[in-house]
mmCIF file of C-alpha atoms in Angstrom:
data_model
loop_
_atom_site.group_PDB
_atom_site.id
_atom_site.type_symbol
_atom_site.label_atom_id
_atom_site.label_comp_id
_atom_site.label_asym_id
_atom_site.label_seq_id
_atom_site.Cartn_x
_atom_site.Cartn_y
_atom_site.Cartn_z
ATOM 1 C CA GLN A 1 7.668 -12.651 -10.670
ATOM 2 C CA SER A 2 5.364 -9.671 -11.158
ATOM 3 C CA ILE A 3 7.786 -7.127 -9.614
ATOM 4 C CA PRO A 4 9.808 -6.471 -12.829
ATOM 5 C CA PHE A 5 6.534 -5.910 -14.720
ATOM 6 C CA PHE A 6 5.345 -3.472 -12.040
ATOM 7 C CA ILE A 7 8.583 -1.512 -12.343
ATOM 8 C CA GLY A 8 8.403 -1.526 -16.151
ATOM 9 C CA PHE A 9 4.816 -0.238 -16.231
ATOM 10 C CA ILE A 10 5.608 2.448 -13.643
ATOM 11 C CA ALA A 11 8.458 3.676 -15.856
ATOM 12 C CA LEU A 12 6.149 3.589 -18.899
ATOM 13 C CA GLU A 13 3.511 5.590 -17.029
ATOM 14 C CA PHE A 14 6.060 8.314 -16.240
ATOM 15 C CA VAL A 15 7.073 8.509 -19.901
ATOM 16 C CA VAL A 16 3.467 8.651 -21.168
ATOM 17 C CA SER A 17 2.511 11.222 -18.533
ATOM 18 C CA TRP A 18 5.422 13.450 -19.586
ATOM 19 C CA VAL A 19 4.505 13.147 -23.266
ATOM 20 C CA GLN A 20 0.811 13.865 -22.598
ATOM 21 C CA ARG A 21 1.024 16.646 -20.027
ATOM 22 C CA ARG A 22 4.703 17.548 -19.637
ATOM 23 C CA LYS A 23 4.245 16.455 -16.051
ATOM 24 C CA LEU A 24 5.610 13.496 -14.108
ATOM 25 C CA ALA A 25 3.062 10.995 -12.832
ATOM 26 C CA GLY A 26 4.172 11.214 -9.201
ATOM 27 C CA ARG A 27 6.558 12.501 -6.543
ATOM 28 C CA ILE A 28 9.645 10.921 -4.954
ATOM 29 C CA ASN A 29 8.390 11.155 -1.377
ATOM 30 C CA ASP A 30 4.923 9.779 -2.100
ATOM 31 C CA GLY A 31 6.246 7.096 -4.449
ATOM 32 C CA ILE A 32 8.798 5.785 -1.952
ATOM 33 C CA SER A 33 6.133 5.848 0.753
ATOM 34 C CA SER A 34 3.808 3.734 -1.418
ATOM 35 C CA LEU A 35 6.518 1.231 -2.306
ATOM 36 C CA SER A 36 7.629 0.990 1.322
ATOM 37 C CA LEU A 37 4.073 0.237 2.422
ATOM 38 C CA GLY A 38 3.769 -2.348 -0.345
ATOM 39 C CA ILE A 39 6.938 -4.174 0.683
ATOM 40 C CA LEU A 40 6.025 -3.946 4.349
ATOM 41 C CA SER A 41 2.624 -5.508 3.641
ATOM 42 C CA ARG A 42 4.280 -8.562 2.055
ATOM 43 C CA LEU A 43 6.986 -9.215 4.653
ATOM 44 C CA PRO A 44 4.751 -11.408 6.874
ATOM 45 C CA ASP A 45 4.598 -13.880 3.963
ATOM 46 C CA VAL A 46 8.314 -14.499 4.474
ATOM 47 C CA LEU A 47 7.704 -15.856 7.974
ATOM 48 C CA PHE A 48 4.167 -17.220 7.628
ATOM 49 C CA ARG A 49 2.288 -18.907 4.829
ATOM 50 C CA SER A 50 -0.631 -17.109 3.242
ATOM 51 C CA ILE A 51 -3.637 -17.103 5.569
ATOM 52 C CA ASP A 52 -5.954 -16.921 2.537
ATOM 53 C CA LEU A 53 -4.831 -20.295 1.203
ATOM 54 C CA ILE A 54 -4.347 -22.005 4.582
ATOM 55 C CA THR A 55 -7.913 -21.377 5.673
ATOM 56 C CA TYR A 56 -9.298 -22.127 2.215
ATOM 57 C CA VAL A 57 -7.515 -25.490 1.973
ATOM 58 C CA TYR A 58 -8.594 -26.392 5.520
ATOM 59 C CA VAL A 59 -12.284 -25.822 4.707
ATOM 60 C CA TRP A 60 -11.891 -27.634 1.374
ATOM 61 C CA ASP A 61 -10.269 -30.681 3.011
ATOM 62 C CA ASN A 62 -12.755 -30.977 5.849
ATOM 63 C CA TYR A 63 -16.096 -29.439 4.864
ATOM 64 C CA ARG A 64 -16.506 -29.354 1.081
ATOM 65 C CA LEU A 65 -19.991 -30.235 -0.121
ATOM 66 C CA LEU A 66 -19.214 -30.689 -3.818
ATOM 67 C CA GLU A 67 -16.036 -30.985 -5.884
ATOM 68 C CA LEU A 68 -16.305 -29.127 -9.163
ATOM 69 C CA PRO A 69 -13.932 -30.475 -11.840
ATOM 70 C CA TRP A 70 -10.868 -28.244 -12.061
ATOM 71 C CA HIS A 71 -10.509 -28.889 -15.814
ATOM 72 C CA SER A 72 -14.007 -27.661 -16.667
ATOM 73 C CA PRO A 73 -14.204 -24.147 -18.202
ATOM 74 C CA TRP A 74 -17.413 -23.554 -16.246
ATOM 75 C CA THR A 75 -15.528 -24.056 -12.972
ATOM 76 C CA TRP A 76 -13.088 -21.340 -14.025
ATOM 77 C CA TYR A 77 -15.857 -18.945 -15.119
ATOM 78 C CA LEU A 78 -17.717 -19.503 -11.850
ATOM 79 C CA THR A 79 -14.536 -18.964 -9.811
ATOM 80 C CA PHE A 80 -13.801 -15.743 -11.696
ATOM 81 C CA LEU A 81 -17.228 -14.388 -10.790
ATOM 82 C CA GLY A 82 -17.089 -15.766 -7.238
ATOM 83 C CA VAL A 83 -13.708 -14.216 -6.387
ATOM 84 C CA ASP A 84 -14.736 -10.840 -7.796
ATOM 85 C CA PHE A 85 -18.111 -10.948 -6.028
ATOM 86 C CA ALA A 86 -16.407 -11.771 -2.704
ATOM 87 C CA TYR A 87 -13.922 -8.952 -3.285
ATOM 88 C CA TYR A 88 -16.718 -6.458 -3.923
ATOM 89 C CA TRP A 89 -18.346 -7.183 -0.564
ATOM 90 C CA PHE A 90 -15.099 -7.304 1.347
ATOM 91 C CA HIS A 91 -14.051 -3.989 -0.218
ATOM 92 C CA ARG A 92 -17.407 -2.389 0.479
ATOM 93 C CA ILE A 93 -17.479 -3.537 4.100
ATOM 94 C CA SER A 94 -13.898 -2.295 4.531
ATOM 95 C CA HIS A 95 -15.256 1.190 3.827
ATOM 96 C CA GLU A 96 -18.399 0.829 5.925
ATOM 97 C CA VAL A 97 -16.973 -0.776 9.085
ATOM 98 C CA ASN A 98 -14.653 1.504 11.027
ATOM 99 C CA LEU A 99 -12.390 -1.258 12.341
ATOM 100 C CA LEU A 100 -11.770 -2.584 8.828
ATOM 101 C CA TRP A 101 -11.458 0.926 7.398
ATOM 102 C CA ALA A 102 -8.582 1.558 9.829
ATOM 103 C CA ALA A 103 -6.579 -0.994 7.826
ATOM 104 C CA HIS A 104 -7.885 -0.258 4.333
ATOM 105 C CA GLN A 105 -7.512 3.543 4.540
ATOM 106 C CA ILE A 106 -3.754 3.163 4.009
ATOM 107 C CA HIS A 107 -4.451 2.395 0.359
ATOM 108 C CA HIS A 108 -6.374 5.687 0.094
ATOM 109 C CA SER A 109 -3.874 7.862 1.968
ATOM 110 C CA SER A 110 -1.870 8.894 -1.100
ATOM 111 C CA GLU A 111 -2.694 12.300 -2.567
ATOM 112 C CA ASP A 112 -1.264 11.156 -5.916
ATOM 113 C CA TYR A 113 -2.945 8.668 -8.230
ATOM 114 C CA ASN A 114 -0.518 6.530 -10.161
ATOM 115 C CA LEU A 115 0.770 2.969 -10.371
ATOM 116 C CA PHE A 116 2.775 3.534 -7.183
ATOM 117 C CA THR A 117 -0.566 3.889 -5.387
ATOM 118 C CA ALA A 118 -1.590 0.388 -6.472
ATOM 119 C CA LEU A 119 1.259 -1.015 -4.374
ATOM 120 C CA ARG A 120 0.302 1.014 -1.297
ATOM 121 C CA GLN A 121 -1.195 -1.799 0.760
ATOM 122 C CA SER A 122 -2.145 -2.529 4.352
ATOM 123 C CA LEU A 123 -0.187 -4.791 6.673
ATOM 124 C CA LEU A 124 -3.360 -5.893 8.493
ATOM 125 C CA GLN A 125 -6.056 -6.120 5.825
ATOM 126 C CA ARG A 126 -5.257 -9.685 4.773
ATOM 127 C CA TYR A 127 -6.186 -10.968 8.208
ATOM 128 C CA THR A 128 -9.868 -10.242 7.545
ATOM 129 C CA SER A 129 -10.262 -10.572 3.759
ATOM 130 C CA TRP A 130 -9.933 -14.386 3.798
ATOM 131 C CA ILE A 131 -13.293 -14.786 5.526
ATOM 132 C CA PHE A 132 -15.194 -13.621 2.436
ATOM 133 C CA ASN A 133 -13.645 -16.344 0.247
ATOM 134 C CA LEU A 134 -14.467 -19.315 2.477
ATOM 135 C CA PRO A 135 -17.919 -20.108 0.971
ATOM 136 C CA MET A 136 -16.191 -20.964 -2.318
ATOM 137 C CA ALA A 137 -14.079 -23.562 -0.503
ATOM 138 C CA LEU A 138 -17.227 -25.696 -0.158
ATOM 139 C CA PHE A 139 -17.119 -26.566 -3.874
ATOM 140 C CA ILE A 140 -14.260 -24.841 -5.805
ATOM 141 C CA PRO A 141 -10.804 -26.554 -5.839
ATOM 142 C CA PRO A 142 -8.041 -24.551 -4.076
ATOM 143 C CA SER A 143 -5.794 -24.559 -7.167
ATOM 144 C CA VAL A 144 -8.451 -22.805 -9.257
ATOM 145 C CA PHE A 145 -9.232 -20.369 -6.449
ATOM 146 C CA ALA A 146 -5.538 -19.496 -5.965
ATOM 147 C CA VAL A 147 -5.127 -18.587 -9.644
ATOM 148 C CA HIS A 148 -8.159 -16.299 -9.688
ATOM 149 C CA LEU A 149 -7.218 -14.690 -6.357
ATOM 150 C CA GLN A 150 -3.887 -13.644 -7.872
ATOM 151 C CA PHE A 151 -5.493 -12.592 -11.147
ATOM 152 C CA ASN A 152 -7.991 -10.374 -9.327
ATOM 153 C CA LEU A 153 -5.192 -8.589 -7.454
ATOM 154 C CA LEU A 154 -2.938 -8.236 -10.501
ATOM 155 C CA TYR A 155 -5.768 -6.816 -12.613
ATOM 156 C CA GLN A 156 -6.246 -3.987 -10.135
ATOM 157 C CA PHE A 157 -2.677 -2.764 -10.593
ATOM 158 C CA TRP A 158 -3.127 -1.126 -14.002
ATOM 159 C CA ILE A 159 -6.311 0.782 -13.156
ATOM 160 C CA HIS A 160 -4.390 3.103 -10.806
ATOM 161 C CA THR A 161 -3.420 5.659 -13.426
ATOM 162 C CA GLU A 162 -4.467 8.992 -14.905
ATOM 163 C CA VAL A 163 -2.867 8.483 -18.326
ATOM 164 C CA ILE A 164 -5.794 6.289 -19.521
ATOM 165 C CA THR A 165 -9.043 8.228 -19.886
ATOM 166 C CA SER A 166 -11.991 6.166 -21.193
ATOM 167 C CA LEU A 167 -12.244 2.641 -22.623
ATOM 168 C CA GLY A 168 -15.581 3.114 -24.379
ATOM 169 C CA PRO A 169 -18.087 0.224 -24.131
ATOM 170 C CA LEU A 170 -15.777 -1.703 -21.752
ATOM 171 C CA GLU A 171 -16.583 0.921 -19.099
ATOM 172 C CA PHE A 172 -20.003 -0.693 -18.698
ATOM 173 C CA ILE A 173 -18.611 -4.091 -17.638
ATOM 174 C CA LEU A 174 -15.023 -3.727 -16.424
ATOM 175 C CA ASN A 175 -13.554 -1.753 -13.570
ATOM 176 C CA THR A 176 -11.409 0.807 -15.414
ATOM 177 C CA PRO A 177 -9.031 3.642 -14.473
ATOM 178 C CA SER A 178 -11.909 6.105 -14.811
ATOM 179 C CA HIS A 179 -14.123 4.164 -12.402
ATOM 180 C CA HIS A 180 -11.326 3.605 -9.913
ATOM 181 C CA ARG A 181 -10.275 7.242 -9.945
ATOM 182 C CA VAL A 182 -13.727 7.989 -8.548
ATOM 183 C CA HIS A 183 -13.182 5.392 -5.833
ATOM 184 C CA HIS A 184 -9.946 7.103 -4.728
ATOM 185 C CA GLY A 185 -11.427 10.599 -4.724
ATOM 186 C CA LYS A 186 -12.358 12.616 -1.642
ATOM 187 C CA ASN A 187 -14.894 14.717 -3.538
ATOM 188 C CA PRO A 188 -18.335 14.248 -1.956
ATOM 189 C CA TYR A 189 -19.666 12.518 -5.088
ATOM 190 C CA CYS A 190 -16.788 9.980 -4.911
ATOM 191 C CA ILE A 191 -17.208 8.806 -1.312
ATOM 192 C CA ASP A 192 -18.095 5.102 -0.946
ATOM 193 C CA LYS A 193 -18.441 4.431 -4.675
ATOM 194 C CA ASN A 194 -17.097 1.894 -7.214
ATOM 195 C CA TYR A 195 -15.928 -0.999 -5.036
ATOM 196 C CA GLY A 196 -15.478 -3.523 -7.857
ATOM 197 C CA GLY A 197 -12.216 -5.393 -8.429
ATOM 198 C CA THR A 198 -12.236 -6.657 -12.006
ATOM 199 C CA LEU A 199 -15.897 -6.027 -12.856
ATOM 200 C CA ILE A 200 -17.998 -2.901 -12.280
ATOM 201 C CA ILE A 201 -21.292 -4.784 -12.693
ATOM 202 C CA TRP A 202 -21.590 -5.380 -8.936
ATOM 203 C CA ASP A 203 -21.619 -1.633 -8.270
ATOM 204 C CA ARG A 204 -24.297 -1.160 -10.925
ATOM 205 C CA ILE A 205 -26.387 -3.965 -9.413
ATOM 206 C CA PHE A 206 -26.066 -2.870 -5.767
ATOM 207 C CA GLY A 207 -26.335 0.888 -6.301
ATOM 208 C CA THR A 208 -22.769 1.984 -5.504
ATOM 209 C CA PHE A 209 -21.707 3.024 -9.025
ATOM 210 C CA GLU A 210 -20.717 6.590 -9.856
ATOM 211 C CA ALA A 211 -19.284 7.803 -13.169
ATOM 212 C CA GLU A 212 -16.322 10.158 -13.243
ATOM 213 C CA ASP A 213 -17.555 13.749 -13.482
ATOM 214 C CA ALA A 214 -15.824 16.698 -11.810
ATOM 215 C CA LYS A 215 -12.038 16.605 -11.472
ATOM 216 C CA VAL A 216 -11.140 14.090 -8.805
ATOM 217 C CA VAL A 217 -9.071 15.194 -5.800
ATOM 218 C CA TYR A 218 -7.323 12.214 -4.269
ATOM 219 C CA GLY A 219 -6.622 11.150 -0.714
ATOM 220 C CA LEU A 220 -8.432 10.951 2.612
ATOM 221 C CA THR A 221 -11.070 13.491 3.625
ATOM 222 C CA HIS A 222 -8.833 14.225 6.626
ATOM 223 C CA PRO A 223 -5.246 13.955 5.278
ATOM 224 C CA VAL A 224 -2.575 12.266 7.383
ATOM 225 C CA ASN A 225 0.218 14.595 6.165
ATOM 226 C CA SER A 226 2.935 12.020 6.649
ATOM 227 C CA PHE A 227 4.967 9.539 4.603
ATOM 228 C CA GLU A 228 6.057 7.392 7.539
ATOM 229 C CA PRO A 229 4.913 3.748 7.168
ATOM 230 C CA ILE A 230 4.398 3.028 10.877
ATOM 231 C CA LEU A 231 2.307 6.149 11.352
ATOM 232 C CA LEU A 232 0.205 5.410 8.267
ATOM 233 C CA GLN A 233 -0.348 1.796 9.306
ATOM 234 C CA PHE A 234 -1.270 2.232 12.962
ATOM 235 C CA ARG A 235 -2.452 5.773 13.720
ATOM 236 C CA PRO A 236 -6.051 4.996 12.609
ATOM 237 C CA LEU A 237 -6.133 2.146 15.130
ATOM 238 C CA ALA A 238 -4.920 4.505 17.839
ATOM 239 C CA HIS A 239 -7.696 6.931 16.872
ATOM 240 C CA ILE A 240 -10.322 4.175 17.164
ATOM 241 C CA TRP A 241 -8.894 3.131 20.541
ATOM 242 C CA ASN A 242 -9.132 6.684 21.912
ATOM 243 C CA THR A 243 -12.616 7.221 20.447
ATOM 244 C CA PHE A 244 -13.791 3.887 21.864
ATOM 245 C CA TRP A 245 -12.913 4.823 25.452
ATOM 246 C CA ALA A 246 -14.104 8.425 25.076
ATOM 247 C CA THR A 247 -17.561 7.393 23.801
ATOM 248 C CA PRO A 248 -20.136 6.785 26.567
ATOM 249 C CA GLY A 249 -22.395 3.728 26.562
ATOM 250 C CA PHE A 250 -21.644 0.102 25.670
ATOM 251 C CA CYS A 251 -23.729 0.112 22.474
ATOM 252 C CA ASN A 252 -22.097 3.334 21.331
ATOM 253 C CA LYS A 253 -18.678 1.807 21.938
ATOM 254 C CA LEU A 254 -19.574 -1.135 19.713
ATOM 255 C CA SER A 255 -20.818 1.329 17.102
ATOM 256 C CA VAL A 256 -17.403 3.007 17.101
ATOM 257 C CA LEU A 257 -15.944 -0.342 15.990
ATOM 258 C CA PHE A 258 -18.579 -1.670 13.624
ATOM 259 C CA LYS A 259 -20.316 1.345 12.082
ATOM 260 C CA GLY A 260 -18.840 3.687 9.496
ATOM 261 C CA PRO A 261 -15.828 5.934 10.066
ATOM 262 C CA GLY A 262 -18.129 8.983 9.905
ATOM 263 C CA TRP A 263 -20.531 7.687 12.554
ATOM 264 C CA GLY A 264 -21.144 9.452 15.845
ATOM 265 C CA PRO A 265 -23.882 9.270 18.503
ATOM 266 C CA GLY A 266 -27.180 10.329 16.920
ATOM 267 C CA LYS A 267 -25.899 9.977 13.358
ATOM 268 C CA PRO A 268 -26.838 7.368 10.718
ATOM 269 C CA ARG A 269 -24.642 4.281 10.322
ATOM 270 C CA LEU A 270 -22.357 5.805 7.687
ATOM 271 C CA GLY A 271 -22.368 9.339 9.056
ATOM 272 C CA LEU A 272 -23.804 12.522 7.582
ATOM 273 C CA PRO A 273 -22.925 13.344 3.937
ATOM 274 C CA GLU A 274 -22.998 17.071 4.704
ATOM 275 C CA GLU A 275 -20.055 16.616 7.087
ATOM 276 C CA ILE A 276 -17.751 15.586 4.242
ATOM 277 C CA PRO A 277 -15.296 18.476 3.674
ATOM 278 C CA VAL A 278 -16.039 20.632 0.645
ATOM 279 C CA ILE A 279 -13.592 20.320 -2.252
ATOM 280 C CA THR A 280 -12.519 23.653 -3.751
ATOM 281 C CA GLY A 281 -10.141 22.280 -6.382
ATOM 282 C CA LYS A 282 -7.295 24.339 -4.878
ATOM 283 C CA GLU A 283 -6.130 21.656 -2.443
ATOM 284 C CA VAL A 284 -2.329 21.300 -2.305
ATOM 285 C CA PRO A 285 -0.883 17.852 -1.547
ATOM 286 C CA TYR A 286 1.431 17.527 1.438
ATOM 287 C CA ASN A 287 4.928 17.976 0.007
ATOM 288 C CA PRO A 288 7.645 19.077 2.468
ATOM 289 C CA SER A 289 10.756 20.573 0.917
ATOM 290 C CA VAL A 290 14.021 18.643 1.370
ATOM 291 C CA PRO A 291 17.530 19.140 -0.056
ATOM 292 C CA ALA A 292 18.151 17.589 -3.480
ATOM 293 C CA TYR A 293 20.972 15.398 -2.219
ATOM 294 C CA LEU A 294 18.673 13.891 0.404
ATOM 295 C CA ASN A 295 16.189 12.969 -2.334
ATOM 296 C CA CYS A 296 19.046 11.330 -4.238
ATOM 297 C CA TYR A 297 20.110 9.437 -1.145
ATOM 298 C CA ALA A 298 16.575 8.218 -0.526
ATOM 299 C CA VAL A 299 16.257 6.917 -4.104
ATOM 300 C CA ILE A 300 19.597 5.106 -3.946
ATOM 301 C CA HIS A 301 18.797 3.720 -0.525
ATOM 302 C CA PHE A 302 15.437 2.445 -1.731
ATOM 303 C CA ALA A 303 17.055 0.750 -4.736
ATOM 304 C CA VAL A 304 19.197 -1.183 -2.256
ATOM 305 C CA ILE A 305 16.131 -2.119 -0.226
ATOM 306 C CA MET A 306 14.295 -3.288 -3.342
ATOM 307 C CA ASP A 307 17.264 -5.458 -4.264
ATOM 308 C CA LEU A 308 17.262 -7.061 -0.810
ATOM 309 C CA TYR A 309 13.504 -7.529 -0.945
ATOM 310 C CA ILE A 310 13.525 -9.289 -4.326
ATOM 311 C CA ASP A 311 16.398 -11.502 -3.183
ATOM 312 C CA LEU A 312 14.544 -12.326 0.021
ATOM 313 C CA LEU A 313 11.391 -13.417 -1.815
ATOM 314 C CA ALA A 314 13.447 -15.466 -4.272
ATOM 315 C CA THR A 315 15.317 -17.418 -1.582
ATOM 316 C CA VAL A 316 12.562 -18.125 0.920
ATOM 317 C CA THR A 317 11.015 -21.600 0.550
ATOM 318 C CA VAL A 318 7.935 -23.243 2.000
ATOM 319 C CA SER A 319 10.023 -24.468 4.944
ATOM 320 C CA ASN A 320 10.573 -22.421 8.087
ATOM 321 C CA PRO A 321 12.787 -19.404 7.352
ATOM 322 C CA CYS A 322 16.291 -19.377 8.782
ATOM 323 C CA LEU A 323 17.811 -16.683 10.950
ATOM 324 C CA TYR A 324 19.324 -15.086 7.834
ATOM 325 C CA GLU A 325 15.884 -14.377 6.351
ATOM 326 C CA ILE A 326 14.588 -13.083 9.689
ATOM 327 C CA ALA A 327 17.610 -10.753 9.934
ATOM 328 C CA LYS A 328 16.851 -9.444 6.441
ATOM 329 C CA CYS A 329 13.256 -8.697 7.470
ATOM 330 C CA LYS A 330 14.558 -6.826 10.499
ATOM 331 C CA TYR A 331 16.912 -4.774 8.351
ATOM 332 C CA LEU A 332 14.176 -3.953 5.852
ATOM 333 C CA ASN A 333 11.843 -2.833 8.655
ATOM 334 C CA THR A 334 14.550 -0.680 10.237
ATOM 335 C CA SER A 335 15.328 0.879 6.860
ATOM 336 C CA PHE A 336 11.723 1.840 6.158
ATOM 337 C CA PHE A 337 10.969 3.217 9.610
ATOM 338 C CA LYS A 338 14.181 5.100 10.234
ATOM 339 C CA LYS A 339 15.063 6.404 6.814
ATOM 340 C CA ASN A 340 12.984 6.325 3.695
ATOM 341 C CA CYS A 341 9.993 8.302 4.867
ATOM 342 C CA LYS A 342 10.426 9.773 8.321
ATOM 343 C CA GLU A 343 13.791 11.389 7.725
ATOM 344 C CA MET A 344 12.740 12.876 4.392
ATOM 345 C CA GLN A 345 10.110 14.840 6.310
ATOM 346 C CA ALA A 346 12.334 15.736 9.258
ATOM 347 C CA ALA A 347 15.602 16.535 7.489
ATOM 348 C CA SER A 348 14.650 20.003 6.287
ATOM 349 C CA LEU A 349 13.301 20.946 9.706
ATOM 350 C CA GLN A 350 16.449 19.643 11.380
ATOM 351 C CA LEU A 351 18.631 21.727 9.101
ATOM 352 C CA GLN A 352 16.559 24.850 9.729
ATOM 353 C CA MET A 353 16.273 24.393 13.478
ATOM 354 C CA GLY A 354 19.933 23.461 13.901
ATOM 355 C CA SER A 355 19.123 20.564 16.212
ATOM 356 C CA LEU A 356 21.640 17.810 16.953
ATOM 357 C CA PRO A 357 21.691 15.515 13.896
ATOM 358 C CA LYS A 358 21.192 12.284 15.868
ATOM 359 C CA ALA A 359 19.156 10.727 13.065
ATOM 360 C CA GLY A 360 21.983 11.305 10.581
ATOM 361 C CA ILE A 361 24.582 9.856 12.957
ATOM 362 C CA LEU A 362 22.498 6.760 13.671
ATOM 363 C CA GLU A 363 21.803 6.327 9.964
ATOM 364 C CA PHE A 364 25.515 6.553 9.190
ATOM 365 C CA ILE A 365 26.288 3.864 11.789
ATOM 366 C CA ARG A 366 23.533 1.597 10.474
ATOM 367 C CA CYS A 367 24.654 1.908 6.855
ATOM 368 C CA SER A 368 28.299 1.387 7.842
ATOM 369 C CA ILE A 369 27.422 -1.868 9.592
ATOM 370 C CA PHE A 370 25.467 -2.978 6.555
ATOM 371 C CA LEU A 371 28.375 -2.118 4.238
ATOM 372 C CA CYS A 372 30.745 -4.201 6.358
ATOM 373 C CA ILE A 373 28.352 -7.182 6.253
ATOM 374 C CA TYR A 374 28.025 -6.802 2.492
ATOM 375 C CA LYS A 375 31.783 -6.609 1.940
ATOM 376 C CA LEU A 376 32.253 -9.760 4.019
ATOM 377 C CA GLY A 377 30.004 -11.582 1.548
ATOM 378 C CA TYR A 378 26.973 -12.266 3.741
ATOM 379 C CA LEU A 379 24.667 -10.326 1.417
ATOM 380 C CA ARG A 380 24.505 -10.629 -2.334
ATOM 381 C CA SER A 381 23.149 -8.302 -5.034
ATOM 382 C CA GLU A 382 21.750 -9.591 -8.327
ATOM 383 C CA LEU A 383 22.301 -6.143 -9.878
ATOM 384 C CA ALA A 384 25.966 -5.300 -10.281
ATOM 385 C CA PHE A 385 25.472 -1.523 -10.456
ATOM 386 C CA LEU A 386 24.003 -1.552 -6.945
ATOM 387 C CA ASP A 387 27.397 -2.631 -5.588
ATOM 388 C CA TYR A 388 28.550 0.954 -6.082
ATOM 389 C CA SER A 389 25.365 2.444 -4.641
ATOM 390 C CA TYR A 390 26.242 1.088 -1.194
ATOM 391 C CA GLU A 391 29.352 3.303 -1.176
ATOM 392 C CA VAL A 392 27.684 6.253 -2.951
ATOM 393 C CA ARG A 393 24.926 6.611 -0.368
ATOM 394 C CA HIS A 394 27.600 7.020 2.326
ATOM 395 C CA LEU A 395 28.821 10.087 0.449
ATOM 396 C CA PHE A 396 25.334 11.595 0.714
ATOM 397 C CA LEU A 397 25.336 10.847 4.432
ATOM 398 C CA ILE A 398 28.694 12.552 4.873
ATOM 399 C CA THR A 399 27.374 15.576 2.930
ATOM 400 C CA TYR A 400 24.272 15.678 5.127
ATOM 401 C CA ALA A 401 26.338 15.491 8.319
ATOM 402 C CA GLU A 402 28.817 18.111 7.100
ATOM 403 C CA ASP A 403 26.072 20.589 6.082
ATOM 404 C CA THR A 404 24.364 20.166 9.436
ATOM 405 C CA ARG A 405 27.635 20.648 11.337
ATOM 406 C CA ASN A 406 28.447 23.831 9.395
ATOM 407 C CA LEU A 407 24.974 25.187 10.047
ATOM 408 C CA LEU A 408 25.364 24.532 13.774
ATOM 409 C CA LEU A 409 28.746 26.307 13.834
ATOM 410 C CA LYS A 410 27.256 29.357 12.084
ATOM 411 C CA LYS A 411 24.461 29.569 14.600
ATOM 412 C CA LYS A 412 26.933 29.333 17.495
ATOM 413 C CA LYS A 413 29.049 32.140 16.026
ATOM 414 C CA LYS A 414 25.994 34.397 15.685
ATOM 415 C CA LYS A 415 25.129 33.797 19.351
#
């Protein structure tokens, strides 16, 4: 139900950013990458129930010590503080434990800072965050907890923006866009600061608060330089795996997993601050050039994927999903991995190098199969205008294939 509001606020942010600075709030490639990662992170919910609520209800049913009345305002106030307190420590540990950082760093991998970034989430992070909420299951009813868990996540959406500067006295209590911009910065003064979810008071209490000062440069200290979801999700784990086996000594191997991402033999737990790369202010975000028609195709293609995604969430029930829903998940995964991000990076290089356009051919076959299934009535769109987009994107594919073929012929003639 929140998806239409997300889309509306993203559109509003673009308008406000253009009015304020005559500059758009983001880029097509980075925005599609963020949305793809967000959708990918939610797909497991289609096949499995939420691990947060399953474990919470299990502890509540079997081990609760006290049952606070759900209708009491004090229960709701306490739950609000408890959920935010648990989030602070989970978030902080996700930055300070390398194994958890491997999942959480996906949210920090964008070099833009806008509402798209709020949706850039990890596929794996949820499988550890639930642990921090379990103490509340000893006395807080699951229904109250579930409401505040959603509220805490939804609140954090709007603070991912640059169009809001300062909120005055509220900056002392609430986590605001200014505070969270610091958290997403790779400037040395921004590293490991401002972990709060809804409230900033925990950072002030535990010494991790930092006010926004110099212009914030966003992203990871060592940029990934990719928009591909699979690479962004799993390359950090591959790096930990290689480092684990390359590091001598059993205790050092454990430190690779459970100390900070900047740790190394002989270094403090969180690494050395002086090893953080210096920020010059002239950093240029990764932004490979691609043909305009390929950008148009990617946007149209992603609109189709969003339509399928919303329909999938609307039709799935609490019962076991049928083969139809599983097939949709498979199609969505294939679409993200093979098209939206990877090909946008590779297309320009393919055109320049004159290599065999296998990716374009495979994409044309995949989309043709999908179009046939759609025309047979097995897939439905809630948005009528998207019916035409399924045919339009094939025109872009034909243009891409034709341009590549002509380029290959020219190169052959020169030889």
